[in-house]
Every structure is written in structure tokens, then in C-alpha cells.
Coordinates of C-alpha atoms in Angstrom, one line a residue:
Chain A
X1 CA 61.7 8.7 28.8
X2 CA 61.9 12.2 29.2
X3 CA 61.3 12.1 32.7
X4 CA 64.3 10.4 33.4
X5 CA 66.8 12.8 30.9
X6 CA 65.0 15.5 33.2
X7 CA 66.2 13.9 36.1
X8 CA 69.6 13.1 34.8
X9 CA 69.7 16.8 34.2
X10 CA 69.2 17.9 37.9
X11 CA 71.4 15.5 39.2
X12 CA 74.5 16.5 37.1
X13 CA 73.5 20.6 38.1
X14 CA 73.1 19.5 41.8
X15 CA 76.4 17.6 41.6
X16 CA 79.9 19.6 43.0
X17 CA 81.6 18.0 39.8
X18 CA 79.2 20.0 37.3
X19 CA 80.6 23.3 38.9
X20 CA 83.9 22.9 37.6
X21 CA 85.7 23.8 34.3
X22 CA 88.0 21.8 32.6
X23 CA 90.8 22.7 29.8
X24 CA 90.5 19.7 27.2
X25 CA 92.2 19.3 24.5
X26 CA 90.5 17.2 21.4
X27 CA 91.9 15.2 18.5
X28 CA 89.5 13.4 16.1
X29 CA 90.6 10.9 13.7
X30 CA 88.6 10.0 10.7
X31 CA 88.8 6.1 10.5
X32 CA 87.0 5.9 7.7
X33 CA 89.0 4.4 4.3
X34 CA 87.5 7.0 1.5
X35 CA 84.8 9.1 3.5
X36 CA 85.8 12.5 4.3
X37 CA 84.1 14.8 7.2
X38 CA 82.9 18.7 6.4
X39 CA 84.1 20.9 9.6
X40 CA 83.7 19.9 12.9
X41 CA 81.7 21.3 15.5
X42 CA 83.2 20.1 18.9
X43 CA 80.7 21.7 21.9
X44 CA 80.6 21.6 25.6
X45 CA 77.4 22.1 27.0
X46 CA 75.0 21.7 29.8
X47 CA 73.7 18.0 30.1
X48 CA 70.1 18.6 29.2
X49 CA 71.0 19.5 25.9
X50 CA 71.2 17.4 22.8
X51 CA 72.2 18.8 19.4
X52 CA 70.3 15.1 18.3
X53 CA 69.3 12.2 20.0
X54 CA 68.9 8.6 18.3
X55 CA 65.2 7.8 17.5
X56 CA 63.9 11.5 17.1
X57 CA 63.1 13.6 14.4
X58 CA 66.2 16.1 13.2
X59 CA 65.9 19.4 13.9
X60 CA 66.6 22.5 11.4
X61 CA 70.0 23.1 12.6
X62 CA 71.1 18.7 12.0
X63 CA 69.7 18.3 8.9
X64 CA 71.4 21.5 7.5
X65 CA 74.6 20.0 9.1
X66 CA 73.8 16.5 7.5
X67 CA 72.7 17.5 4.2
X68 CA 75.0 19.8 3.2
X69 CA 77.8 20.3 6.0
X70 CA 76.3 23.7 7.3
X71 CA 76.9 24.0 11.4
X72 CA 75.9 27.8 11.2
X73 CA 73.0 26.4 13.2
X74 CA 74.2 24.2 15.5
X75 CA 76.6 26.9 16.5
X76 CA 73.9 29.0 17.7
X77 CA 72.5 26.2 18.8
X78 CA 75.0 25.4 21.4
X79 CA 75.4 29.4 21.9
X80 CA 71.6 29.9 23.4
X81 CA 71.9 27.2 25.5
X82 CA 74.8 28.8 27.0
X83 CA 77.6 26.5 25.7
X84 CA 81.3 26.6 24.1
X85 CA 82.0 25.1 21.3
X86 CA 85.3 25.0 18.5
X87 CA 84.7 25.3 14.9
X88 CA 86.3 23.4 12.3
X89 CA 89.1 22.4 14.4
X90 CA 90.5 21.0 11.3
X91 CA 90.8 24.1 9.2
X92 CA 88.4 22.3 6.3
X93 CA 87.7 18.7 5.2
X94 CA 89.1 16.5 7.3
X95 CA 90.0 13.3 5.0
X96 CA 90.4 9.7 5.2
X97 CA 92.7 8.2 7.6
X98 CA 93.6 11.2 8.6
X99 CA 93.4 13.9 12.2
X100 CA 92.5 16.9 13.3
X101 CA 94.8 19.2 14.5
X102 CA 94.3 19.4 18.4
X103 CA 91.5 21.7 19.5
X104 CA 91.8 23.5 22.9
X105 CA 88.4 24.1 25.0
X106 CA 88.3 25.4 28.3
X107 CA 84.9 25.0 29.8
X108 CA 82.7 27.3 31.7
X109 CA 81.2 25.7 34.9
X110 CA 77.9 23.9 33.8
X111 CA 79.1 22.7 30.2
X112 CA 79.8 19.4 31.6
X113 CA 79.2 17.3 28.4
X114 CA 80.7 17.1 24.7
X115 CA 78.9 16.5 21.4
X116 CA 80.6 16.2 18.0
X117 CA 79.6 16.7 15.0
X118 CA 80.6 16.8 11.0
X119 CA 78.7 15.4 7.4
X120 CA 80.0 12.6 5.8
X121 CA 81.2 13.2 2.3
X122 CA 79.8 11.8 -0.1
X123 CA 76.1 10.8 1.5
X124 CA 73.0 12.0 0.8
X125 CA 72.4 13.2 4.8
X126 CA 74.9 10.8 6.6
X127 CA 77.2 12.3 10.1
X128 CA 79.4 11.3 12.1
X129 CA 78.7 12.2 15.7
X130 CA 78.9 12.2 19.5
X131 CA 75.8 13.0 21.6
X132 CA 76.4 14.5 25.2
X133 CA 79.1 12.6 26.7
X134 CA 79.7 13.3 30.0
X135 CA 83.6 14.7 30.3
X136 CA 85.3 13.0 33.1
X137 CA 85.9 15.2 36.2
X138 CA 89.6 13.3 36.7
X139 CA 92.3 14.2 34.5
X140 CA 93.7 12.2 32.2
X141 CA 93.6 11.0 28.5
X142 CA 89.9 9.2 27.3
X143 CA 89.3 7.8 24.4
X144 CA 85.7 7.5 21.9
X145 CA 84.9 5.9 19.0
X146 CA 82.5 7.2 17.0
X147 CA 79.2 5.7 14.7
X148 CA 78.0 6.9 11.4
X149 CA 74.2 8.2 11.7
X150 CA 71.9 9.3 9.1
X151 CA 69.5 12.1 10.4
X152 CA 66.6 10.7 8.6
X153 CA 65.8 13.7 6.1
X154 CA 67.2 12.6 2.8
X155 CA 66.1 9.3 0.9
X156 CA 69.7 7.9 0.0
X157 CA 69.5 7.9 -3.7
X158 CA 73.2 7.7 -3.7
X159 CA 73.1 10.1 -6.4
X160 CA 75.2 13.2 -7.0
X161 CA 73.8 16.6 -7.0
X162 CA 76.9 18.7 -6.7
X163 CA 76.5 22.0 -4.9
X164 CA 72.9 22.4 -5.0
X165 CA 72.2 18.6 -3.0
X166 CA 73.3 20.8 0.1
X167 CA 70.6 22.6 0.9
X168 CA 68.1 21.7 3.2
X169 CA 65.3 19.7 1.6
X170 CA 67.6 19.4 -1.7
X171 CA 67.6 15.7 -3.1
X172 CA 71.2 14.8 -3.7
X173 CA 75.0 14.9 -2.5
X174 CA 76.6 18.0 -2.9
X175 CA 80.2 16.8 -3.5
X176 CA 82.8 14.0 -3.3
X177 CA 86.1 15.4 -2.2
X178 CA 87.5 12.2 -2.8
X179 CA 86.7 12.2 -6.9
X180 CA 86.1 8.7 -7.2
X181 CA 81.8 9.4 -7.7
X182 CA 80.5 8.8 -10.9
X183 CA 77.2 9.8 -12.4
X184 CA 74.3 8.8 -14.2
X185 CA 73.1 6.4 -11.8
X186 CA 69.2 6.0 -11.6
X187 CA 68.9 5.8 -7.5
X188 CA 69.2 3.1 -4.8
X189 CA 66.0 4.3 -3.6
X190 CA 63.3 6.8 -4.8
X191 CA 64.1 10.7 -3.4
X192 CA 60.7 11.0 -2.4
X193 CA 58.9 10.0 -0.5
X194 CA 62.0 8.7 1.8
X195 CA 60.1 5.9 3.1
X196 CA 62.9 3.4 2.8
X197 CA 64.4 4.6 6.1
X198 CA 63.0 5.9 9.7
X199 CA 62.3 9.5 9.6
X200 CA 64.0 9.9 12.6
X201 CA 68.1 9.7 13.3
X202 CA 69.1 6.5 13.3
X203 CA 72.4 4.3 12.8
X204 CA 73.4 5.0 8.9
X205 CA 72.9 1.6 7.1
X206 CA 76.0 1.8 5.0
X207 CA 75.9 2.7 1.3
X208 CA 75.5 0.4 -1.4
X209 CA 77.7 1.7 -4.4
X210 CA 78.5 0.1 -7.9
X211 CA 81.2 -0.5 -10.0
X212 CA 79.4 1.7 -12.6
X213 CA 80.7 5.3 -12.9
X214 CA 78.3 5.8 -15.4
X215 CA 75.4 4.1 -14.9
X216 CA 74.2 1.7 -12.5
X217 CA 71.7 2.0 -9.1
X218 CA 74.4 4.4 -7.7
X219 CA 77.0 7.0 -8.2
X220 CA 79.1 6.2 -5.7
X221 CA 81.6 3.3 -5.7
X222 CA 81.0 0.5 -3.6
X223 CA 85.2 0.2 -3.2
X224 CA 85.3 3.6 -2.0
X225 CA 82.5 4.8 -0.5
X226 CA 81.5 2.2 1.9
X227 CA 82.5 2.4 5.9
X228 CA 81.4 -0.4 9.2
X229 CA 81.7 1.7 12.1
X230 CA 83.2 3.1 13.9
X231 CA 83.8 5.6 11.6
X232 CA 86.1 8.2 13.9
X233 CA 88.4 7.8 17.1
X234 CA 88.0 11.0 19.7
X235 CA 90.8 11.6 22.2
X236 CA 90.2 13.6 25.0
X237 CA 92.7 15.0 27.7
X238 CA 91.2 16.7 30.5
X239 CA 94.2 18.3 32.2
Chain B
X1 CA 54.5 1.9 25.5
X2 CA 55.5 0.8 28.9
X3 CA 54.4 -2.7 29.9
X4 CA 55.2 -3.9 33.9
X5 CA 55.8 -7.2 34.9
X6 CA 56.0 -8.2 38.5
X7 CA 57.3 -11.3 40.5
X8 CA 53.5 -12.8 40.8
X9 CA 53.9 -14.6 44.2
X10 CA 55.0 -11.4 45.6
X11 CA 52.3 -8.8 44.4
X12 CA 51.0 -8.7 48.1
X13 CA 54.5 -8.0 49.6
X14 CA 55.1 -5.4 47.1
X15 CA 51.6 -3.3 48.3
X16 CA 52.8 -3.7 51.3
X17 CA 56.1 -2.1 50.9
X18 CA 54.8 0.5 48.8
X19 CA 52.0 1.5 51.0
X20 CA 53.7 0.2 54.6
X21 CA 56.2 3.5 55.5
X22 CA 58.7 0.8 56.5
X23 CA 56.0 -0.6 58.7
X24 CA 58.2 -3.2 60.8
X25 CA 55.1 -5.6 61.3
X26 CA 55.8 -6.9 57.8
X27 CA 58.8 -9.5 58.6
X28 CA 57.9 -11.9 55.8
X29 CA 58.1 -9.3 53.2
X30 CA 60.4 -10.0 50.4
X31 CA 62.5 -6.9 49.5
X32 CA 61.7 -5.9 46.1
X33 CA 63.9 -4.8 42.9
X34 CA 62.8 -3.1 40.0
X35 CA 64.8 -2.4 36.7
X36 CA 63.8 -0.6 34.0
X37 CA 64.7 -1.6 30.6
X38 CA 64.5 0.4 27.6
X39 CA 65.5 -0.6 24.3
X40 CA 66.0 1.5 20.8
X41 CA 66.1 0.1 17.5
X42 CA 69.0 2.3 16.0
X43 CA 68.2 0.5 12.4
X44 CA 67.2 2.1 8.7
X45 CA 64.9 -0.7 7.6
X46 CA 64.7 -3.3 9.8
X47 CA 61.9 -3.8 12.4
X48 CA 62.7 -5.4 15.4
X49 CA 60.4 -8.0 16.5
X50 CA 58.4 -8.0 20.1
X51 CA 61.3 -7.5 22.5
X52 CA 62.2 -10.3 25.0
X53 CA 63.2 -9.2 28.4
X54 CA 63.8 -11.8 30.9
X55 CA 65.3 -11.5 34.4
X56 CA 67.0 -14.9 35.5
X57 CA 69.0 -16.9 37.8
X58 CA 70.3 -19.8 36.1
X59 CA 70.4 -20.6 32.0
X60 CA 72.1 -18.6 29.4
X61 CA 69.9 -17.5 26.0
X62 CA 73.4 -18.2 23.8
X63 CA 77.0 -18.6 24.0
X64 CA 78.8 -16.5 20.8
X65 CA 81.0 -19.4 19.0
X66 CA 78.4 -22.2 20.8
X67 CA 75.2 -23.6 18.5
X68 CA 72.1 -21.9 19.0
X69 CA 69.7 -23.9 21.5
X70 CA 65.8 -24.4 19.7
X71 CA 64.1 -21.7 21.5
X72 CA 66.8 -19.0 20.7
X73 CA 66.5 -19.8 16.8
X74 CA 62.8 -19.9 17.0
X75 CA 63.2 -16.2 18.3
X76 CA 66.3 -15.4 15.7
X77 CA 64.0 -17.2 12.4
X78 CA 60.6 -16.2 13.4
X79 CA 60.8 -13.3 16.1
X80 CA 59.0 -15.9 18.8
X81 CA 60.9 -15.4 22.2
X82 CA 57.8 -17.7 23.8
X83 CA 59.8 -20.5 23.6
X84 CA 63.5 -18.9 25.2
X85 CA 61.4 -17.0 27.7
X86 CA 59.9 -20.2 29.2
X87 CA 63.5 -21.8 28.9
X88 CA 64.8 -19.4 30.7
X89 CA 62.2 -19.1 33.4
X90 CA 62.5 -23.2 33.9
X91 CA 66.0 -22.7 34.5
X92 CA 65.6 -20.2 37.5
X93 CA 63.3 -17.2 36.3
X94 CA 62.7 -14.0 37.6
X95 CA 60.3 -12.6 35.7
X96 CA 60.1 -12.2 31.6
X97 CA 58.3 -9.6 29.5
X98 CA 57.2 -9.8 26.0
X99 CA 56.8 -6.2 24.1
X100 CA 53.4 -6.3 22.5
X101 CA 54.1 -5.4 19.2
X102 CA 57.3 -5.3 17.0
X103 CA 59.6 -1.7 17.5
X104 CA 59.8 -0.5 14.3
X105 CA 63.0 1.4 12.7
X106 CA 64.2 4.2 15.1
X107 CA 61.7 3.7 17.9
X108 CA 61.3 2.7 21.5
X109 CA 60.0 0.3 24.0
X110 CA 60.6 -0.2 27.8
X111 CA 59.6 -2.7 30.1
X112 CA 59.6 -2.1 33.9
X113 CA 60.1 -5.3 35.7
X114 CA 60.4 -6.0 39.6
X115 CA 61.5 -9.1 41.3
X116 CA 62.8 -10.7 44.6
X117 CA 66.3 -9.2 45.2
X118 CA 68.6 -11.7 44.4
X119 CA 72.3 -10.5 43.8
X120 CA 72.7 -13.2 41.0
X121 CA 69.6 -11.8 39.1
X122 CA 71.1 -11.7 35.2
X123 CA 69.2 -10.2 32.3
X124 CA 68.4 -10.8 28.9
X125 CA 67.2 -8.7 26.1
X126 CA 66.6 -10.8 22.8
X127 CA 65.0 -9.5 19.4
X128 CA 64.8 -10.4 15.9
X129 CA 65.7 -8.4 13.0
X130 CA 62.8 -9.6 11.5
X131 CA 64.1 -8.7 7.2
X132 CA 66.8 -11.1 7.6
X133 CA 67.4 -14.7 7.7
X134 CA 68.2 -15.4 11.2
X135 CA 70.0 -12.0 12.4
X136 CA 68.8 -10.8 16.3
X137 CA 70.4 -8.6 19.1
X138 CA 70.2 -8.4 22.7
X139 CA 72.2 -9.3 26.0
X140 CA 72.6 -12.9 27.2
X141 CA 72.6 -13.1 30.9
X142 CA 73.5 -9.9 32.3
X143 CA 74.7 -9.5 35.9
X144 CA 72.4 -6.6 37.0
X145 CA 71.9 -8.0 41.1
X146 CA 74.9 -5.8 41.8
X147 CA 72.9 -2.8 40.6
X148 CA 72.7 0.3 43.0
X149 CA 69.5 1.8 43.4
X150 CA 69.5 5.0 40.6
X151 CA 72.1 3.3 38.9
X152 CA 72.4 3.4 35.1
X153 CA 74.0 1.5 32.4
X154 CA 73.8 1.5 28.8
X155 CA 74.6 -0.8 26.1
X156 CA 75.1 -0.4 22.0
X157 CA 75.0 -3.7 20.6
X158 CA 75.7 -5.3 17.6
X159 CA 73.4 -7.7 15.4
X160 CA 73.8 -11.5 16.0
X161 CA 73.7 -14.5 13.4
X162 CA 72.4 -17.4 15.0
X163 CA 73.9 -19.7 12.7
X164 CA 71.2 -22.0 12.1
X165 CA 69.6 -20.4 9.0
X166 CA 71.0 -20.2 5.5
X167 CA 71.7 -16.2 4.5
X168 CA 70.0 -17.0 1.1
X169 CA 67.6 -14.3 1.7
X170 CA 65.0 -16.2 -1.1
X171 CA 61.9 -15.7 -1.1
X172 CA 59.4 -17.0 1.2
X173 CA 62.6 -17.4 3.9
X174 CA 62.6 -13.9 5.4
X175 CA 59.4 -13.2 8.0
X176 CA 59.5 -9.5 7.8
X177 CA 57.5 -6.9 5.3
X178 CA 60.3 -7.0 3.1
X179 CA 59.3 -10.8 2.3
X180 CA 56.4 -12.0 4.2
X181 CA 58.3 -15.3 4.1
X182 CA 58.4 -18.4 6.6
X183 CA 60.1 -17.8 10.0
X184 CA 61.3 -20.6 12.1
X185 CA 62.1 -24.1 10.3
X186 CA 64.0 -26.4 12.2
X187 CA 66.5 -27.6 9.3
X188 CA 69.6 -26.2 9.9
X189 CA 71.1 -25.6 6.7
X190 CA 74.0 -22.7 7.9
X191 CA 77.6 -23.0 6.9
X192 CA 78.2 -22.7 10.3
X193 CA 75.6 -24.0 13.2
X194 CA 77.0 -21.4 16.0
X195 CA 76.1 -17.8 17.2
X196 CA 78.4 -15.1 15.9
X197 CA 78.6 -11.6 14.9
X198 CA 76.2 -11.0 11.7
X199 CA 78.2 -9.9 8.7
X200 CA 75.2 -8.0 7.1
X201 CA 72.8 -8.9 4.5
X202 CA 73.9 -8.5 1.1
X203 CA 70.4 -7.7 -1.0
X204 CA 69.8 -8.2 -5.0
X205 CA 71.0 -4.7 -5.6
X206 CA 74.7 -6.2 -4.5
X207 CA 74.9 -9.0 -6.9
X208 CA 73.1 -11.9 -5.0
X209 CA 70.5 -13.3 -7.1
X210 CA 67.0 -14.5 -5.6
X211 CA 68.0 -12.2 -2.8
X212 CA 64.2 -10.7 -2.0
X213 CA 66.3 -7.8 0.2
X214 CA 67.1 -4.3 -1.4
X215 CA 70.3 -1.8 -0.3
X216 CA 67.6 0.0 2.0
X217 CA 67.4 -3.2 4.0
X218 CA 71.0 -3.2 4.9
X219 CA 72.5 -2.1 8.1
X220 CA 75.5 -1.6 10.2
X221 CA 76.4 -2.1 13.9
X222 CA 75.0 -1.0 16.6
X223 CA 71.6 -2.0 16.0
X224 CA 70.1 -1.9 19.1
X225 CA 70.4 0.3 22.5
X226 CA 69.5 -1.6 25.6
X227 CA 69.1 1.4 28.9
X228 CA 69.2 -0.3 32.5
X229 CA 68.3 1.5 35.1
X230 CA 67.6 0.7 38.4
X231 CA 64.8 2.3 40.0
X232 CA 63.7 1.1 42.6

């Protein structure tokens, strides 16, 4: 496997269309009916890297993103590779059925692919994300859809733990902007260990909910927080 | 785990190509094609039984909206793609590969097969989600002959119902850990007897009693990721 990402990556350095830059502007439009998404990190970087790829492990920098909404670390991420990247493009929570305001990235030669990434609110370590797609050397107007993931580092108990569930390692979700959680639920699945799910990142499985607001497996509420994917719509105009 | 499957009447022409520096003494060799196939299992909690990869000719492993042929529900009831692969090879095989052993929840397995070039060489990719009734993903007949060499392709795909099972999810009818249950059974006792998108299972936790699944057992589309590439 890794031989061939390897090679993928010397082929898009050796290629004329790596060298050049692009001005892009991005939109990204949460789908979802009553999931909302922490701020966005949209990133242009070199091809080789991968803020997360499907079937490994998380690193420090995801999981902090996907447990609690933190991309502190996936900024610097992006930065030592030598990529670009926009910060909450949609100045806070981006909610329901709703967009982001337009954010403008002109890329350096060399940061020839885009990743995407923001929590889902309320999950226990669920994201909504795009992993290294390769920006289109012709201009024009693209569009993506988008798939929930889970990174694989939280058991999802489904239960609230407002605040403190967003730390790294912290069992719980750390809040609902959407107010319709309840509490007192006793866990879809045990917090620990989180054997109910691969330990790697993998597509989310959807939430279970109740109509229980007190009680129940769950806190959450299977009429609100539930999503199929796709879960967001990308535009991107490459001028 | 990488398994390699090549054309068998050919093996001789292929040593010779690899070892023959375009050697032009070697008119009767048959130019061979080799694809590799790699496919993910993107699930939470569902193991995907030993992956099918078949490259054909003729024959088609199932027809969304068309009733599911034997040897495609013994693979979507019981994970056993012995019986599609030889119905696919009778109807103008390739070559076929069976993974060893069942790709559990986020990993891997890829398959390197090589076969006479033939421009109308289609490929299929079948596997069982193995905690469900009769839910399974893959590709049904492919074009791939077209393929440049290097060239790459990628496919997220979404979980199949092959409509021949009942989603009763009761005990003893699930073959995966999460039951241990029976796998195929020829009764087909559906409410629909064709091959369409899976709606999902529903699990006890949801309200459907006798249900031997659990929330953690649910899952959402794409379930699979099929890589093509050809490399040689």
C-alpha cells in the first residue's frame, strides 16, 4: 500500500501541473438535518500528506479535532508540512442546512490537494471530512460531497458530558448546540474498552438515539440526531 | 496480505515476458495484464467476509432491481463466493481470487491478478457483510480492458440487500460473531426477491424485538472501498 501512495506522491511533484498555484474559492454546506459542524479547517497541501486516511489509527492532532472540535493541531499539522490552510471559514458552528461563508485560498506551488475537516456536534468522536483531493488544474466550478467518519478513539456511548467530553481521551460529548440532548441515559455501548467499533477511522455508523430525554440507552434523540451521508456538499471554483 | 492469481495456461508466457527483454523469438506469447485490486472495509462493526475478486468476460454477479441468481445469495447469506466465482468463470473467466480470511472492520486486503489482455475483461468484487441477514458490497462486471497501464480508479460503494433473506435479524439467521447463526438457506422468504440498496439493519436497541443485532452493528454507506490499478 504505501509503496504505491509513495509513488503517487512523486508523480504529482514530477508533474508541470503540481508547479502551479491556484486561487479557489470554497463553500461548504452542512446537509445534515440537526447535526451541526465545530470550525472548519479547509487545507491545501502537498499530496503525500494526509491529515487521516480511512483504516488507520488517528493521530493526536484528529482525535483532538474529533473529540472535542480542537484543529489547533491539525493546523500545525498542515503548517510543517509546508501547507495553507483557512480557519473556521464560517466564523463558529456552522449549523444544519446551512453554508459557510466563501473561503478564499490561494495556493503556493506544490499544495496541490485539499482536505477538510470539522467535529460533528453532538457525537462522541464523529467528523465530517475530505482526505487529499486532488484540485483540478482547469478552472472552473467542482463539486464534493462529503461522509461522516468516526476516528475510532471514543466508544459511542451517546452520552453527554458537556465541556469536559472534549478533551482527548475524555468519555463523552461535550455539547449539543442544537438543545434537543437529553440526559440520564445509561450508554449505547460501554466507554471503555471501545471494542464495539474498529480502532482505526472508519465510516461513522450513524447514531442510535431514543425518544427518552431522560432516560433510555441514549441522550441523544433518534429524530434529531441521526444523519445517512453524505453529510456536507463542497464547492470549489478554481479560477 | 497480498494473494496473486495468474491466468494458469499462461504462467510459461508470463516468465517469458518477464525475463525475455522483449525477446522477439517469443511470437506465441500472450500479452499479459495485471490489475491490482485493493479493497477497505470502511465499517464500525461489521466484518466483511473473504473477498471475491473475479476478472470475466461474459456473466454478470447481479442486476440491482433483478432477483438474485443462487450462487450470489450463497455469498450475500453465508459469505461463500465459491459458488459465484465458478459461475462466473463458466461464463467466460479470467481469473478469480478468494481472500483467505474475512477483512475485519477498518482493514485491508488486495489481490494482484494477471490475465490474457482482453479489452472486454470486466471485474467483480463481491463480499458479505457477514452481521446481517443478507447485506453484501462489491462491483458487478466492471469494464477494466480499457485500463491504461498506471492507471487508477477508485470506487466507494454502498451495501447491497440481495433480497432473498428476510431482515428478521433472529437468532440463529445472522452468520457473523454477532450471532453465530445459519448462513445460506435456500427459502426465499424476502418482501422483495430482487437486489437493491440495503436500508440498514435496525438492531433490538431500535425497537425490533428478537433482533440479535445491537446499535454498534449498524452502519451507513459507503461500506466498502474497492482501488483498481493497473500495473502492469
Amino acid at each position: 500500500m504505501h509503496r504505491k501512495f509513495l509513488a503517487a506522491a512523486l508523480t504529482a511533484l514530477l508533474s508541470p501541473a503540481a508547479a502551479s498555484a491556484a486561487d479557489l474559492e470554497i463553500t461548504i454546506t452542512n446537509l445534515s438535518g440537526g447535526i451541526h459542524f465545530t470550525p472548519l479547517l479547509v487545507a491545501a497541501h502537498p499530496s503525500a500528506v494526509h491529515l487521516f486516511r480511512a483504516g488507520e489509527p488517528a493521530s493526536a492532532a484528529l482525535q483532538a479535532m474529533a473529540e472535542g472540535g480542537d484543529i489547533a493541531g491539525l493546523e500545525n499539522e498542515v503548517s510543517a508540512a509546508g501547507g495553507q490552510f483557512v480557519a473556521d471559514p464560517a466564523g463558529g458552528i456552522l449549523g444544519p442546512a446551512s453554508s459557510s461563508g466563501v473561503a478564499l485560498l490561494s495556493t503556493a506551488a506544490g499544495n496541490t490537494h485539499l482536505s477538510i475537516t470539522a467535529m460533528l456536534l453532538p457525537t462522541n468522536d464523529g467528523f465530517v471530512a475530505l482526505d487529499g483531493w486532488e484540485i483540478p488544474t482547469q478552472a472552473g466550478s467542482y463539486t464534493l460531497t462529503l461522509n461522516a467518519y468516526d476516528a475510532g478513539t471514543e466508544a459511542n456511548t451517546e452520552l453527554m458530558n458537556p465541556g469536559a467530553g472534549g478533551a482527548p481521551g475524555v468519555s463523552g460529548i461535550p455539547g449539543d448546540p442544537s438543545g434537543r440532548a437529553g440526559s440520564g441515559g445509561s450508554g449505547v455501548v460501554a466507554s471503555a474498552p471501545n471494542d464495539a467499533e474498529a480502532n482505526v477511522v472508519h465510516v461513522h455508523r450513524g447514531q442510535l438515539g431514543d425518544t427518552d430525554a431522560g432516560g433510555g440507552l441514549s441522550d441523544l434523540d433518534s429524530r434529531s440526531h441521526r444523519w445517512l451521508n453524505p453529510v456536507a456538499r463542497v464547492t470549489v471554483v478554481v479560477k | 496480505m497480498k494473494r496473486t492469481a495468474i491466468w494458469p495456461p499462461a504462467a510459461a508466457a508470463i516468465l517469458g515476458i518477464l525475463a525475455g527483454c522483449g525477446s522477439s523469438d517469443d511470437g506465441d506469447a500472450v500479452e499479459m495484464r495485471t490489475l491490482r485490486i485493493t479493497v477497505a472495509n470502511l465499517t464500525a462493526n461489521q466484518p466483511a467476509s473473504p473477498v471475491l475478486v473475479s476478472l470475466h468476460r461474459g456473466g454478470d454477479a447481479w442486476r440491482a432491481g433483478s432477483p438474485a441468481s443462487v450462487a450470489l445469495e450463497r455469498l450475500a447469506e453465508g459469505g461463500d463466493g465459491s459458488a459465484l466465482a465458478a459461475e462466473l468463470a463458466a461464463a467466460g473467466g479470467l481469473v478469480d481470487a478468494t481472500g483467505s480470511a474475512p477483512v475485519a472492520p477498518g482493514g485491508i486486503d488486495s489481490f494482484e491478478l494477471s490475465y490474457p489482455a482482453a479489452d472486454d475483461a470486466r471485474l467483480t468484487v463481491a463480499t458479505m457483510l457477514v452481521n446481517t441477514n443478507d447485506a453484501f458490497a462489491g462491483l458487478s462486471g466492471l469494464p477494466v480492458g480499457m485500463l491504461e497501464p498506471g492507471a487508477r480508479q477508485a470506487y466507494l460503494l454502498a451495501a447491497l440487500d440481495a433480497g432473498t433473506e428476510d431482515n428478521a435479524e433472529a437468532a440463529g439467521s445472522v452468520p457473523g460473531p454477532a450471532d453465530g447463526g445459519e448462513g445460506f438457506n435456500a427459502a426465499r422468504d424476502d418482501v422483495r426477491d430482487a437486489v437493491r440498496v440495503h436500508a440498514g439493519v435496525v438492531g433490538r436497541q431500535d425497537g425490533l424485538a428478537g433482533s440479535v443485532l445491537e446499535g454498534k452493528h449498524r452502519f451507513d454507506n459507503p461500506v466498502l472501498r474497492v482501488e483498481i490499478e493497473r500495473v502492469r
